[in-house]
Amino acid sequence: MSKYWSNLVRRLQPYTPGEQPRRSDITKLNTNENPFAPSPSVMAAIQAQLTDDLRLYPPPEADQLKNTIADYFSLRPEQVFLGNGSDEVLAHVFNGLLRKDLPLLFPDITYSFYPVFCQLYDIQFEKIPLTSDLCIDVKDYHRGNGAIIFPNPNAPTGDLLALDAIKALLQSNVDSVVVIDEAYIDFGGVSAVSLINDYPNLLVVQTMSKSRSLAGMRIGYALGSSELIEGLDRVKNSFNSYPLGHLQIAAGIAAFEDKAYFQQTCNQVIQSRTSLTGSLEEIGFEVLPSKGNFVFVRHQHYEAAIVAKKLRDKGIFVRHFDQERIREFLRISVGTEDQHQQLLDTLKNLINQHLMK
Amino acid sequence: MSKYWSNLVRRLQPYTPGEQPRRSDITKLNTNENPFAPSPSVMAAIQAQLTDDLRLYPPPEADQLKNTIADYFSLRPEQVFLGNGSDEVLAHVFNGLLRKDLPLLFPDITYSFYPVFCQLYDIQFEKIPLTSDLCIDVKDYHRGNGAIIFPNPNAPTGDLLALDAIKALLQSNVDSVVVIDEAYIDFGGVSAVSLINDYPNLLVVQTMSKSRSLAGMRIGYALGSSELIEGLDRVKNSFNSYPLGHLQIAAGIAAFEDKAYFQQTCNQVIQSRTSLTGSLEEIGFEVLPSKGNFVFVRHQHYEAAIVAKKLRDKGIFVRHFDQERIREFLRISVGTEDQHQQLLDTLKNLINQHLMK
């Protein structure tokens, strides 16, 4: 602790992201990156933007990307908010829309950045326990609140909430902002975007890091009523006028325009998830039903922390959360067929050689 | 005002950046961009990074760029903080280091984002008037304060404070963080970086948007004692784990490695500033001594707001701040020789044809 820090810094407990080792010899199934490369047209678009104009500030509102995203979702540009990755978008959402007198509600098992944002912005919150099978029951959110947020599908469980349940939640919370964090929605879920024009209190947050294979470019966005977006713009314009550079804007536009590639790679991830699920079940794992690009699994015999460590020793990274209720689970990202084979072969070896202890 | 906004959003008055028109037919001298393109090696480095790895998250600490910058300034990597442009860096600085019980001090005429950050983070501040010739006198800062920040050279005046004055300020404020915002330091100023190892309360903020011609890439950084940097890292890691993408990291490294290009383009900007100053003086402008890549000028006969408007009508953008004490001034970025010629020809025509009213 330094005397130069503000009181805020003294009490912060920062978020810990999954490891990002830069070695090429590892099998990286720990941070839910897409196994497929970005669309070739994204590469071409960045290439075309590599000009002397990089000396110039980007358009502060990134209008062209906003227009592209608005068109894609049949919304108006003033219903789109952009940020430097969906974590930045979420940060502004917490500060601008979720900081209320009554507590914010979110699940007890969820994206672990939420309580960190609450610390950063001094937001009271209540964690609502998932059901015994680790699902969200919207009836549990029928209580006094300043706002509500959860991922759909939820992380790290992969559980998808149906649109009817979200509609019910919106109807019973007309005075609260309800944020659906759809980082993983494109892998088999149904987006709440279609409800935006009916519910001015609904904000949908998405990212280009997962289904659009652009984690390395940092592009996130939020979709909602123009009044919610205006609130976010006021926060953004009090923080950083230009969160997205020229290359990010170009990449984002191209990614949305290549619908065929997007559809094809999402479908392949979904198929791979199904086959990975089956293979893991065959060797004694319970696999929760997942609509994300990951599976959340536990083995009937082996401790998750030990499995994670043994895999890591073999160069395979998966994610273990040392946290109540999910300590027995591992989150494994859907990878390539090769990566799955390595994972499964290694697991089988460890099991056969009785090395899981 | 929406009921869904937090109280904070209701009271925010966001920053207004200079206009960023995307037309190619204008002479853009309003936002202090570098007239020279980024170094060719920056382009090559971005190119080389255009790989399938864009699907992967970037290293959250951008270690390689941190190491490069540390080496460049003969500091340790733990003395370097990185952000998505220096506005993001400044935002975290305000939140993490300048939010104290006693008021923050900054000049009355300065970067107009400072009071916006204060609003965003609920920081009390006192504006210290510049001297009658629009300079900072550090003696005016010898009063109770939580922290001090100012740009050096100051913006929009271009006035440079000497290192001795900064040293005196640091010595008389050992319990306060002193932030020197050096966005424009490379155009003829002497950086305070050399004082960092002697003053744990000194933080120097710089940007790659000006002297490194990379406004469109969004890279800023702060340099200081490891305890200040640790405080900033705690804020950053509670906000966004990955503020810089792969291409930003590659561009930043290459820009620092090409010292010759950097030196050459900075020297050319300095020379152009001198010739622009002379030419403007010849047609009746008073030009404040500037160490930035801009000049701050007023005409003996014509109102600044009218000159700005008339220039704009002719496709030439300069910046006018409708603000007490500087309402009579225009800030004109140093551009190319061609741009200067256009500016001067247009001004001469307007003057000769008595059109400045």
XYZ file of C-alpha atoms in Angstrom:
714
model
C 0.000 0.000 0.000
C 1.388 3.389 -1.007
C 0.406 6.738 0.499
C 0.077 7.997 -3.051
C -2.825 5.660 -3.856
C -6.406 6.836 -3.640
C -8.585 5.101 -1.046
C -10.242 3.252 -3.894
C -6.996 1.622 -5.013
C -6.312 0.443 -1.494
C -9.484 -1.619 -1.371
C -9.508 -2.951 -4.947
C -9.048 -6.663 -5.552
C -8.439 -6.756 -9.307
C -9.795 -9.370 -11.685
C -7.479 -12.213 -12.675
C -7.851 -13.191 -16.321
C -7.006 -16.692 -17.560
C -3.344 -17.192 -18.326
C -2.079 -16.065 -21.738
C 1.171 -17.977 -22.181
C 2.875 -16.996 -25.419
C 4.337 -20.445 -26.058
C 3.390 -22.204 -29.243
C 3.883 -25.679 -27.767
C 0.821 -25.614 -25.521
C -2.780 -26.623 -26.033
C -4.679 -23.547 -24.949
C -8.209 -24.392 -23.849
C -8.426 -21.950 -20.942
C -9.804 -18.616 -22.181
C -12.566 -19.533 -24.638
C -10.906 -18.186 -27.726
C -12.304 -19.294 -31.052
C -10.295 -22.182 -32.588
C -10.792 -20.641 -36.026
C -8.852 -17.722 -37.466
C -10.646 -14.441 -38.161
C -12.393 -14.217 -41.517
C -9.971 -13.663 -44.422
C -11.939 -10.528 -45.262
C -11.081 -9.127 -41.828
C -7.409 -9.558 -42.618
C -7.913 -7.851 -45.978
C -9.807 -4.975 -44.374
C -7.059 -4.338 -41.817
C -4.508 -4.528 -44.600
C -6.419 -1.922 -46.616
C -6.463 0.370 -43.599
C -2.687 0.231 -43.148
C -2.089 3.708 -44.538
C -0.546 7.014 -43.536
C -3.925 7.867 -42.019
C -2.863 5.984 -38.891
C -1.330 9.355 -37.944
C -4.892 10.739 -37.643
C -7.314 10.231 -34.777
C -10.047 7.756 -35.577
C -13.636 8.993 -35.808
C -14.572 9.256 -32.109
C -17.974 7.626 -32.597
C -16.688 4.971 -35.037
C -19.837 5.748 -37.031
C -19.226 3.281 -39.842
C -18.893 0.352 -37.467
C -21.926 1.572 -35.549
C -23.936 1.701 -38.786
C -22.789 -1.776 -39.803
C -23.758 -3.282 -36.462
C -27.074 -1.411 -36.421
C -27.930 -2.725 -39.898
C -26.929 -6.254 -38.941
C -29.316 -6.272 -35.979
C -32.026 -4.133 -37.630
C -31.498 -1.376 -35.075
C -30.726 2.330 -35.411
C -27.103 3.531 -34.968
C -28.116 5.409 -31.801
C -28.984 2.015 -30.310
C -25.357 0.853 -30.571
C -22.534 1.557 -28.123
C -18.941 0.548 -28.884
C -15.957 -0.151 -26.659
C -12.430 -1.494 -26.483
C -13.557 -5.068 -25.797
C -16.721 -5.995 -23.933
C -14.956 -5.622 -20.581
C -14.612 -1.897 -21.236
C -18.241 -1.811 -22.372
C -19.270 -3.599 -19.161
C -17.188 -1.208 -17.047
C -19.065 1.772 -18.491
C -22.362 -0.097 -18.091
C -21.678 -0.694 -14.398
C -20.721 2.962 -13.859
C -23.450 4.498 -15.970
C -26.457 2.210 -15.640
C -26.019 -0.228 -12.745
C -24.900 2.166 -9.986
C -28.170 2.724 -8.170
C -29.497 3.115 -4.644
C -30.864 -0.433 -4.507
C -28.500 -3.382 -4.936
C -27.518 -4.849 -8.267
C -28.465 -8.518 -8.630
C -26.369 -11.167 -10.355
C -25.883 -14.944 -9.979
C -23.540 -16.322 -7.314
C -21.784 -18.325 -10.029
C -21.105 -16.072 -12.983
C -18.495 -13.941 -14.746
C -16.094 -13.125 -11.950
C -15.416 -9.603 -13.254
C -18.865 -8.423 -12.045
C -17.973 -8.048 -8.341
C -14.719 -6.333 -9.378
C -16.646 -3.705 -11.354
C -18.882 -3.276 -8.298
C -15.814 -2.549 -6.162
C -14.439 -0.141 -8.740
C -17.669 1.877 -8.818
C -18.805 1.314 -5.248
C -21.973 -0.549 -6.246
C -23.938 -2.568 -3.692
C -24.800 -6.015 -4.992
C -26.599 -9.211 -4.009
C -25.567 -12.558 -5.399
C -28.562 -14.715 -6.278
C -27.738 -18.430 -5.946
C -28.086 -20.575 -9.035
C -30.475 -23.492 -8.641
C -29.058 -26.805 -7.424
C -28.353 -27.820 -11.043
C -26.439 -24.542 -11.556
C -29.091 -22.762 -13.600
C -30.610 -19.266 -13.383
C -34.256 -19.197 -12.262
C -35.653 -15.750 -13.079
C -38.225 -16.074 -10.283
C -35.327 -15.620 -7.855
C -34.831 -12.102 -9.268
C -38.313 -10.921 -8.277
C -37.103 -8.767 -5.428
C -36.170 -5.129 -4.853
C -33.190 -4.231 -7.031
C -31.457 -1.317 -8.689
C -30.573 -3.382 -11.755
C -29.866 -6.952 -12.908
C -27.035 -8.457 -14.928
C -26.103 -11.953 -15.993
C -24.433 -13.655 -18.935
C -26.599 -15.729 -21.253
C -25.389 -18.387 -21.719
C -24.058 -18.086 -18.194
C -20.320 -18.377 -17.568
C -18.670 -20.617 -16.657
C -21.589 -23.059 -16.653
C -22.760 -22.671 -20.272
C -26.411 -22.811 -19.253
C -28.776 -20.967 -21.604
C -31.869 -19.136 -20.419
C -34.781 -19.127 -22.876
C -36.139 -15.888 -24.303
C -39.490 -16.325 -22.541
C -37.754 -16.287 -19.168
C -35.897 -13.099 -20.098
C -39.140 -11.526 -21.261
C -40.761 -12.352 -17.939
C -37.822 -10.827 -16.113
C -38.025 -7.622 -18.172
C -41.753 -7.332 -17.584
C -41.422 -7.679 -13.831
C -38.552 -5.150 -13.665
C -39.655 -2.239 -15.810
C -37.924 0.288 -13.548
C -34.568 -1.525 -13.541
C -31.999 -1.880 -16.246
C -31.595 -5.563 -17.152
C -28.264 -6.374 -18.835
C -27.912 -9.619 -20.763
C -24.237 -10.276 -21.345
C -24.264 -12.358 -24.513
C -20.552 -13.042 -24.995
C -21.370 -16.638 -25.967
C -24.814 -16.270 -27.548
C -23.762 -17.160 -31.097
C -22.901 -20.757 -30.230
C -26.481 -21.996 -30.216
C -28.382 -19.464 -28.089
C -31.215 -17.131 -29.015
C -30.299 -13.479 -28.554
C -32.456 -11.038 -26.606
C -31.722 -8.374 -29.255
C -35.177 -8.984 -30.739
C -36.717 -7.654 -27.492
C -34.850 -4.327 -27.513
C -37.523 -2.266 -29.234
C -40.131 -3.502 -26.745
C -38.135 -2.990 -23.552
C -36.329 0.323 -23.018
C -34.743 -1.197 -19.890
C -32.975 -4.017 -21.803
C -29.300 -3.771 -22.659
C -27.584 -6.574 -24.577
C -23.773 -6.712 -24.442
C -21.827 -8.707 -27.026
C -18.199 -9.146 -27.995
C -16.217 -9.828 -31.149
C -13.691 -11.844 -29.138
C -15.510 -15.174 -29.236
C -17.810 -15.947 -32.177
C -15.946 -13.519 -34.460
C -12.458 -14.772 -33.568
C -11.127 -11.310 -32.735
C -10.024 -11.507 -29.092
C -6.736 -9.914 -30.148
C -8.436 -6.836 -31.638
C -10.522 -5.726 -28.601
C -13.986 -4.873 -29.859
C -17.139 -5.055 -27.781
C -20.557 -3.444 -28.089
C -23.860 -2.920 -26.371
C -27.300 -2.733 -27.940
C -30.356 -1.162 -26.365
C -32.781 1.742 -26.324
C -31.302 5.073 -27.376
C -31.755 6.399 -23.839
C -29.558 3.648 -22.394
C -26.973 4.154 -25.149
C -26.946 7.917 -24.584
C -26.155 7.296 -20.913
C -23.247 5.062 -21.908
C -21.969 7.610 -24.431
C -21.883 10.242 -21.705
C -19.668 8.008 -19.588
C -17.447 7.034 -22.540
C -17.009 10.665 -23.549
C -15.947 11.512 -20.016
C -13.335 8.727 -20.089
C -11.775 8.329 -23.545
C -13.047 9.974 -26.710
C -11.460 7.429 -29.032
C -11.666 3.880 -27.628
C -11.389 2.211 -31.049
C -8.550 2.810 -33.509
C -8.798 2.724 -37.297
C -7.794 -0.943 -37.562
C -10.316 -2.058 -34.970
C -13.091 -0.241 -36.809
C -12.093 -1.787 -40.147
C -11.818 -5.270 -38.639
C -15.199 -4.986 -36.965
C -16.984 -3.898 -40.120
C -15.463 -6.702 -42.184
C -16.282 -9.321 -39.564
C -19.954 -8.357 -39.554
C -20.099 -8.269 -43.326
C -18.777 -11.805 -43.755
C -21.887 -13.575 -42.543
C -21.094 -16.845 -44.294
C -17.773 -17.315 -42.512
C -19.325 -16.380 -39.199
C -22.142 -18.878 -39.636
C -19.840 -21.640 -40.785
C -17.323 -21.265 -37.948
C -20.050 -20.996 -35.304
C -21.629 -24.176 -36.642
C -18.302 -25.961 -36.529
C -17.760 -24.899 -32.924
C -21.218 -26.207 -32.045
C -20.489 -29.552 -33.722
C -17.116 -29.792 -31.998
C -18.748 -29.063 -28.648
C -21.123 -31.968 -29.213
C -18.352 -34.404 -30.069
C -16.151 -33.180 -27.198
C -19.076 -33.638 -24.824
C -19.579 -37.214 -25.961
C -15.904 -38.078 -25.694
C -15.582 -36.603 -22.203
C -18.676 -38.467 -21.047
C -17.167 -41.704 -22.332
C -14.252 -41.335 -19.926
C -16.381 -40.580 -16.889
C -16.947 -36.823 -16.988
C -20.281 -35.238 -16.263
C -20.733 -32.443 -18.818
C -23.264 -29.699 -18.112
C -25.425 -28.805 -21.119
C -23.550 -25.880 -22.700
C -24.457 -23.305 -25.303
C -21.064 -21.599 -25.028
C -17.811 -22.359 -26.863
C -16.751 -24.274 -23.775
C -17.931 -27.136 -21.598
C -18.160 -27.189 -17.824
C -17.307 -30.648 -16.585
C -16.540 -32.703 -13.500
C -15.206 -36.213 -13.179
C -16.894 -38.778 -10.993
C -13.562 -39.883 -9.492
C -10.961 -37.151 -9.840
C -10.560 -33.758 -8.262
C -10.769 -30.915 -10.744
C -7.781 -29.039 -9.312
C -5.620 -32.140 -9.735
C -6.856 -32.853 -13.246
C -6.099 -29.238 -14.197
C -2.626 -29.459 -12.726
C -1.838 -32.796 -14.392
C -3.029 -31.483 -17.744
C -0.990 -28.351 -17.304
C 2.100 -30.447 -16.648
C 1.470 -31.961 -20.073
C 1.112 -28.539 -21.715
C -2.695 -28.486 -21.808
C -4.303 -25.413 -20.227
C -7.915 -25.561 -18.994
C -9.548 -23.262 -16.443
C -10.259 -24.190 -12.818
C -12.068 -21.779 -10.516
C -11.166 -22.323 -6.873
C -14.570 -21.149 -5.746
C -17.437 -22.528 -3.695
C -20.018 -24.683 -5.537
C -17.839 -25.079 -8.663
C -14.546 -26.221 -7.160
C -15.182 -29.686 -8.629
C -15.565 -28.388 -12.170
C -13.237 -27.549 -15.027
C -14.067 -25.207 -17.857
C -12.653 -26.469 -21.132
C -12.809 -24.294 -24.253
C -13.928 -25.887 -27.492
C -10.792 -26.157 -29.626
C -9.737 -27.780 -32.861
C -10.130 -31.499 -33.490
C -6.387 -31.870 -32.907
C -6.557 -30.094 -29.588
C -9.474 -32.271 -28.496
C -7.541 -35.378 -29.462
C -4.560 -34.271 -27.418
C -6.768 -33.479 -24.458
C -8.593 -36.808 -24.620
C -5.457 -38.883 -25.188
C -3.766 -37.180 -22.264
C -6.774 -37.640 -19.983
C -7.034 -41.326 -20.926
C -3.362 -41.862 -20.227
C -3.553 -40.143 -16.867
C -6.596 -42.205 -15.938
C -5.168 -45.530 -17.175
C -1.887 -44.967 -15.416
C -3.677 -44.017 -12.180
C -1.866 -40.679 -12.129
C -4.822 -38.495 -11.086
C -3.920 -37.862 -7.482
C -32.377 12.472 -18.581
C -33.432 8.844 -18.253
C -34.542 7.140 -15.051
C -32.219 4.322 -16.006
C -29.103 6.474 -15.708
C -27.010 6.468 -12.576
C -26.800 9.764 -10.674
C -23.280 10.128 -12.011
C -24.443 10.127 -15.638
C -27.024 12.802 -14.880
C -24.388 15.272 -13.772
C -21.656 14.482 -16.330
C -20.735 17.090 -18.921
C -18.613 15.049 -21.319
C -15.450 16.248 -23.028
C -15.783 17.502 -26.613
C -12.829 16.465 -28.768
C -11.809 18.453 -31.839
C -13.762 17.597 -34.949
C -12.627 14.589 -36.973
C -14.182 15.158 -40.399
C -13.415 12.255 -42.719
C -13.245 14.402 -45.857
C -10.015 14.386 -47.811
C -10.577 17.900 -49.201
C -9.938 19.721 -45.942
C -6.811 21.130 -44.342
C -6.914 19.614 -40.881
C -4.961 21.707 -38.380
C -7.330 21.326 -35.426
C -6.294 18.282 -33.387
C -2.485 18.368 -33.289
C -1.897 15.258 -35.322
C 1.582 14.743 -36.713
C 1.852 15.819 -40.363
C 4.176 12.867 -41.024
C 3.086 9.279 -41.543
C 4.056 6.644 -38.969
C 7.487 5.095 -39.429
C 7.595 2.540 -42.283
C 8.825 0.004 -39.761
C 5.591 0.467 -37.799
C 3.642 -0.456 -40.908
C 5.850 -3.510 -41.415
C 5.439 -4.569 -37.789
C 1.653 -4.373 -37.961
C 1.756 -6.290 -41.223
C 3.849 -9.036 -39.632
C 1.323 -9.319 -36.808
C -1.610 -9.832 -39.186
C -1.898 -13.552 -38.481
C -4.417 -16.084 -37.259
C -3.251 -15.198 -33.759
C -5.666 -12.265 -33.806
C -8.147 -14.883 -32.565
C -6.181 -15.027 -29.304
C -6.272 -12.552 -26.442
C -3.233 -10.292 -26.319
C -0.833 -10.595 -23.386
C -2.720 -8.631 -20.687
C 0.378 -6.775 -19.521
C 1.728 -6.187 -23.056
C 5.108 -7.129 -21.590
C 7.130 -6.739 -24.762
C 5.989 -3.180 -25.295
C 6.563 -2.463 -21.606
C 10.108 -3.790 -21.890
C 10.801 -1.755 -25.019
C 9.585 1.468 -23.417
C 11.467 0.724 -20.185
C 14.700 0.165 -22.128
C 14.184 3.316 -24.141
C 13.884 5.451 -21.017
C 16.401 3.458 -18.921
C 13.666 2.431 -16.498
C 12.497 -0.948 -15.225
C 9.374 -2.537 -16.783
C 7.534 -2.166 -13.465
C 7.916 1.597 -13.901
C 5.807 1.552 -17.076
C 2.008 1.627 -17.323
C 0.210 1.205 -20.663
C -3.216 2.227 -21.870
C -5.492 2.618 -24.848
C -4.336 6.161 -25.614
C -3.147 8.642 -23.019
C -6.724 9.703 -22.246
C -7.375 6.217 -20.863
C -4.086 6.400 -18.981
C -5.100 9.791 -17.554
C -8.539 8.472 -16.579
C -6.939 5.705 -14.502
C -4.448 8.217 -13.075
C -7.276 10.489 -11.911
C -9.141 7.575 -10.357
C -6.168 5.832 -8.799
C -3.740 8.581 -7.832
C -5.436 12.000 -7.897
C -8.625 11.229 -5.955
C -7.666 12.496 -2.515
C -9.196 14.346 0.428
C -7.494 17.631 -0.451
C -8.188 19.273 -3.812
C -6.303 18.489 -6.990
C -4.544 21.519 -8.478
C -4.253 22.284 -12.178
C -3.998 25.447 -14.305
C -7.109 27.441 -15.209
C -6.059 27.243 -18.859
C -5.080 23.673 -19.660
C -6.217 20.399 -21.218
C -9.981 20.655 -20.937
C -10.390 16.931 -20.213
C -9.052 17.390 -16.650
C -12.231 18.834 -15.116
C -14.234 16.129 -16.928
C -12.166 13.381 -15.282
C -12.742 15.154 -11.963
C -16.503 14.982 -12.514
C -16.291 11.334 -13.513
C -14.433 10.393 -10.335
C -15.893 13.006 -7.997
C -12.563 14.733 -7.377
C -12.420 18.187 -5.805
C -10.143 20.519 -7.720
C -8.821 24.073 -7.683
C -7.829 25.844 -10.866
C -4.641 27.850 -10.459
C -4.587 30.863 -12.798
C -1.767 31.055 -15.304
C 0.324 34.215 -15.040
C -0.720 37.237 -17.104
C 1.424 35.995 -19.991
C -0.316 32.604 -19.827
C 2.513 30.680 -18.160
C 2.645 28.302 -15.188
C 4.436 29.683 -12.137
C 5.168 26.757 -9.811
C 5.174 29.081 -6.794
C 1.405 29.331 -7.224
C 1.192 25.599 -6.431
C 2.693 25.967 -2.955
C -0.575 25.440 -1.138
C -2.433 22.541 0.444
C -3.279 19.958 -2.207
C -4.076 16.293 -2.720
C -2.151 16.173 -5.989
C -1.053 18.311 -8.944
C -1.346 17.801 -12.687
C -0.483 19.895 -15.716
C 0.711 19.348 -19.260
C 4.265 20.310 -20.136
C 4.337 21.980 -22.599
C 0.967 23.262 -21.480
C -2.028 22.941 -23.801
C -3.297 24.885 -25.611
C -0.669 27.556 -24.946
C 2.485 25.584 -25.841
C 4.415 27.118 -22.951
C 7.237 24.913 -21.618
C 8.184 24.763 -17.963
C 11.890 24.143 -17.289
C 13.077 21.066 -15.436
C 14.347 23.128 -12.479
C 10.870 24.476 -11.850
C 9.441 20.946 -11.911
C 12.130 19.787 -9.522
C 11.252 22.611 -7.131
C 7.602 21.634 -7.342
C 8.387 17.983 -6.591
C 10.558 18.920 -3.624
C 7.878 21.106 -2.079
C 5.160 18.455 -2.580
C 6.690 15.192 -1.427
C 3.375 13.918 -0.074
C 1.435 14.627 -3.257
C 1.529 12.894 -6.596
C 2.703 15.326 -9.276
C 1.671 14.330 -12.803
C 3.457 15.892 -15.767
C 1.401 15.270 -18.883
C 4.026 15.287 -21.619
C 1.885 14.746 -24.715
C 3.956 17.354 -26.575
C 7.359 17.026 -24.898
C 9.199 15.642 -27.939
C 8.845 18.840 -29.962
C 11.623 20.677 -28.186
C 10.976 20.192 -24.476
C 13.052 18.435 -21.825
C 11.248 15.479 -20.278
C 10.901 15.019 -16.524
C 11.551 11.279 -16.996
C 15.125 11.788 -15.755
C 13.712 12.776 -12.332
C 11.648 9.617 -11.854
C 14.208 7.644 -9.876
C 14.663 10.589 -7.473
C 10.995 11.390 -6.886
C 8.608 8.530 -6.055
C 5.727 11.050 -6.306
C 6.420 11.920 -9.957
C 4.346 10.417 -12.745
C 5.066 11.297 -16.370
C 2.333 10.607 -18.932
C 3.154 10.424 -22.636
C 1.339 9.415 -25.809
C 2.233 7.852 -29.139
C -0.442 9.975 -30.846
C 1.673 13.073 -31.417
C 5.438 12.681 -31.840
C 5.100 9.057 -32.992
C 2.344 9.755 -35.541
C 0.041 7.064 -34.163
C -3.133 8.870 -33.095
C -5.100 6.254 -35.016
C -3.619 3.330 -33.031
C -4.455 4.526 -29.487
C -1.366 3.957 -27.343
C -0.488 5.930 -24.246
C 1.747 5.255 -21.272
C 2.803 6.514 -17.885
C 6.255 6.335 -16.299
C 6.970 6.573 -12.594
C 7.986 4.798 -9.428
C 6.886 1.176 -9.201
C 4.518 2.064 -6.370
C 2.623 4.560 -8.540
C 2.548 2.088 -11.422
C 1.266 -0.693 -9.167
C -1.602 1.570 -8.113
C -2.473 2.186 -11.753
C -2.269 -1.513 -12.571
C -4.764 -2.257 -9.832
C -7.238 0.172 -11.398
C -6.584 -1.102 -14.927
C -7.053 -4.711 -13.850
C -10.377 -3.791 -12.280
C -11.522 -2.158 -15.514
C -10.211 -4.020 -18.576
C -7.580 -6.733 -18.523
C -6.557 -6.231 -22.137
C -6.521 -2.551 -23.125
C -4.038 -3.062 -25.979
C -4.530 -5.515 -28.841
C -1.804 -7.373 -30.722
C -1.489 -4.750 -33.463
C -1.178 -1.882 -30.993
C 1.583 -3.691 -29.140
C 3.482 -4.419 -32.363
C 3.089 -0.840 -33.605
C 4.278 0.605 -30.307
C 7.406 -1.526 -30.195
C 8.366 -0.690 -33.767
C 7.786 3.033 -33.232
C 10.156 3.091 -30.259
C 12.763 1.066 -32.090
C 12.939 3.432 -35.068
C 14.727 6.241 -33.271
C 16.094 7.823 -36.451
C 12.674 8.350 -37.987
C 11.326 9.703 -34.723
C 14.186 12.184 -34.390
C 13.964 13.281 -37.985
C 10.189 13.881 -37.990
C 10.290 15.689 -34.641
C 13.036 17.965 -35.963
C 11.025 18.698 -39.074
C 7.966 19.602 -37.004
C 10.122 21.957 -34.919
C 11.490 23.621 -38.045
C 8.015 23.944 -39.531
C 6.762 25.494 -36.293
C 9.480 28.142 -36.547
C 8.658 29.027 -40.131
C 4.898 29.012 -39.459
C 5.466 31.333 -36.496
C 7.414 33.778 -38.651
C 4.825 33.749 -41.419
C 1.930 34.305 -39.028
C 3.750 37.163 -37.340
C 4.286 38.780 -40.732
C 0.546 39.070 -41.233
C -0.181 40.551 -37.839
C -0.563 37.554 -35.525
C 0.930 37.415 -32.058
C 2.332 33.883 -31.620
C 3.001 32.606 -28.092
C 6.349 30.808 -27.750
C 5.415 27.143 -28.288
C 7.214 23.888 -27.669
C 4.243 21.847 -28.917
C 3.359 20.743 -32.439
C 0.974 23.678 -32.556
C 0.998 27.439 -32.144
C -1.362 29.515 -30.047
C -2.010 32.806 -31.789
C -4.143 35.928 -31.799
C -4.498 38.648 -34.367
C -4.195 42.297 -33.464
C -7.314 43.201 -35.477
C -9.531 40.169 -35.955
C -11.658 38.126 -33.590
C -10.487 34.531 -33.246
C -13.972 33.047 -33.513
C -14.516 34.856 -36.808
C -11.130 33.893 -38.202
C -11.840 30.248 -37.304
C -15.223 30.384 -38.985
C -13.904 32.063 -42.131
C -11.105 29.511 -42.396
C -13.545 26.709 -41.893
C -15.702 28.028 -44.717
C -12.614 27.617 -46.876
C -12.021 24.048 -45.698
C -9.294 24.852 -43.159
C -9.912 23.548 -39.640
C -8.163 25.167 -36.659
C -9.263 25.046 -33.003
C -10.982 27.862 -31.147
C -11.815 27.494 -27.442
C -14.760 29.660 -26.427
C -13.380 30.080 -22.948
C -12.435 32.982 -20.681
C -8.881 34.357 -21.053
C -8.221 32.540 -24.352
C -11.283 33.491 -26.383
C -9.077 35.702 -28.559
C -6.708 32.887 -29.463
C -6.624 30.138 -32.060
C -4.683 26.930 -31.750
C -3.180 25.898 -35.084
C -1.482 22.525 -35.458
C 1.856 22.375 -37.231
C 1.132 20.723 -40.579
C 2.936 20.112 -43.840
C 4.486 22.924 -45.873
C 1.551 22.650 -48.262
C -0.974 22.988 -45.488
C 0.842 26.025 -44.122
C 0.844 27.599 -47.556
C -2.884 27.070 -47.904
C -3.496 28.498 -44.456
C -1.337 31.561 -45.071
C -2.706 32.217 -48.565
C -6.249 31.967 -47.274
C -5.547 34.251 -44.315
C -3.885 36.816 -46.580
C -6.831 36.767 -48.972
C -9.335 37.158 -46.166
C -7.350 40.061 -44.741
C -6.759 41.778 -48.092
C -10.388 41.480 -49.085
C -11.526 42.821 -45.686
C -13.586 39.687 -45.105
C -12.719 39.130 -41.424
C -15.923 40.314 -39.813
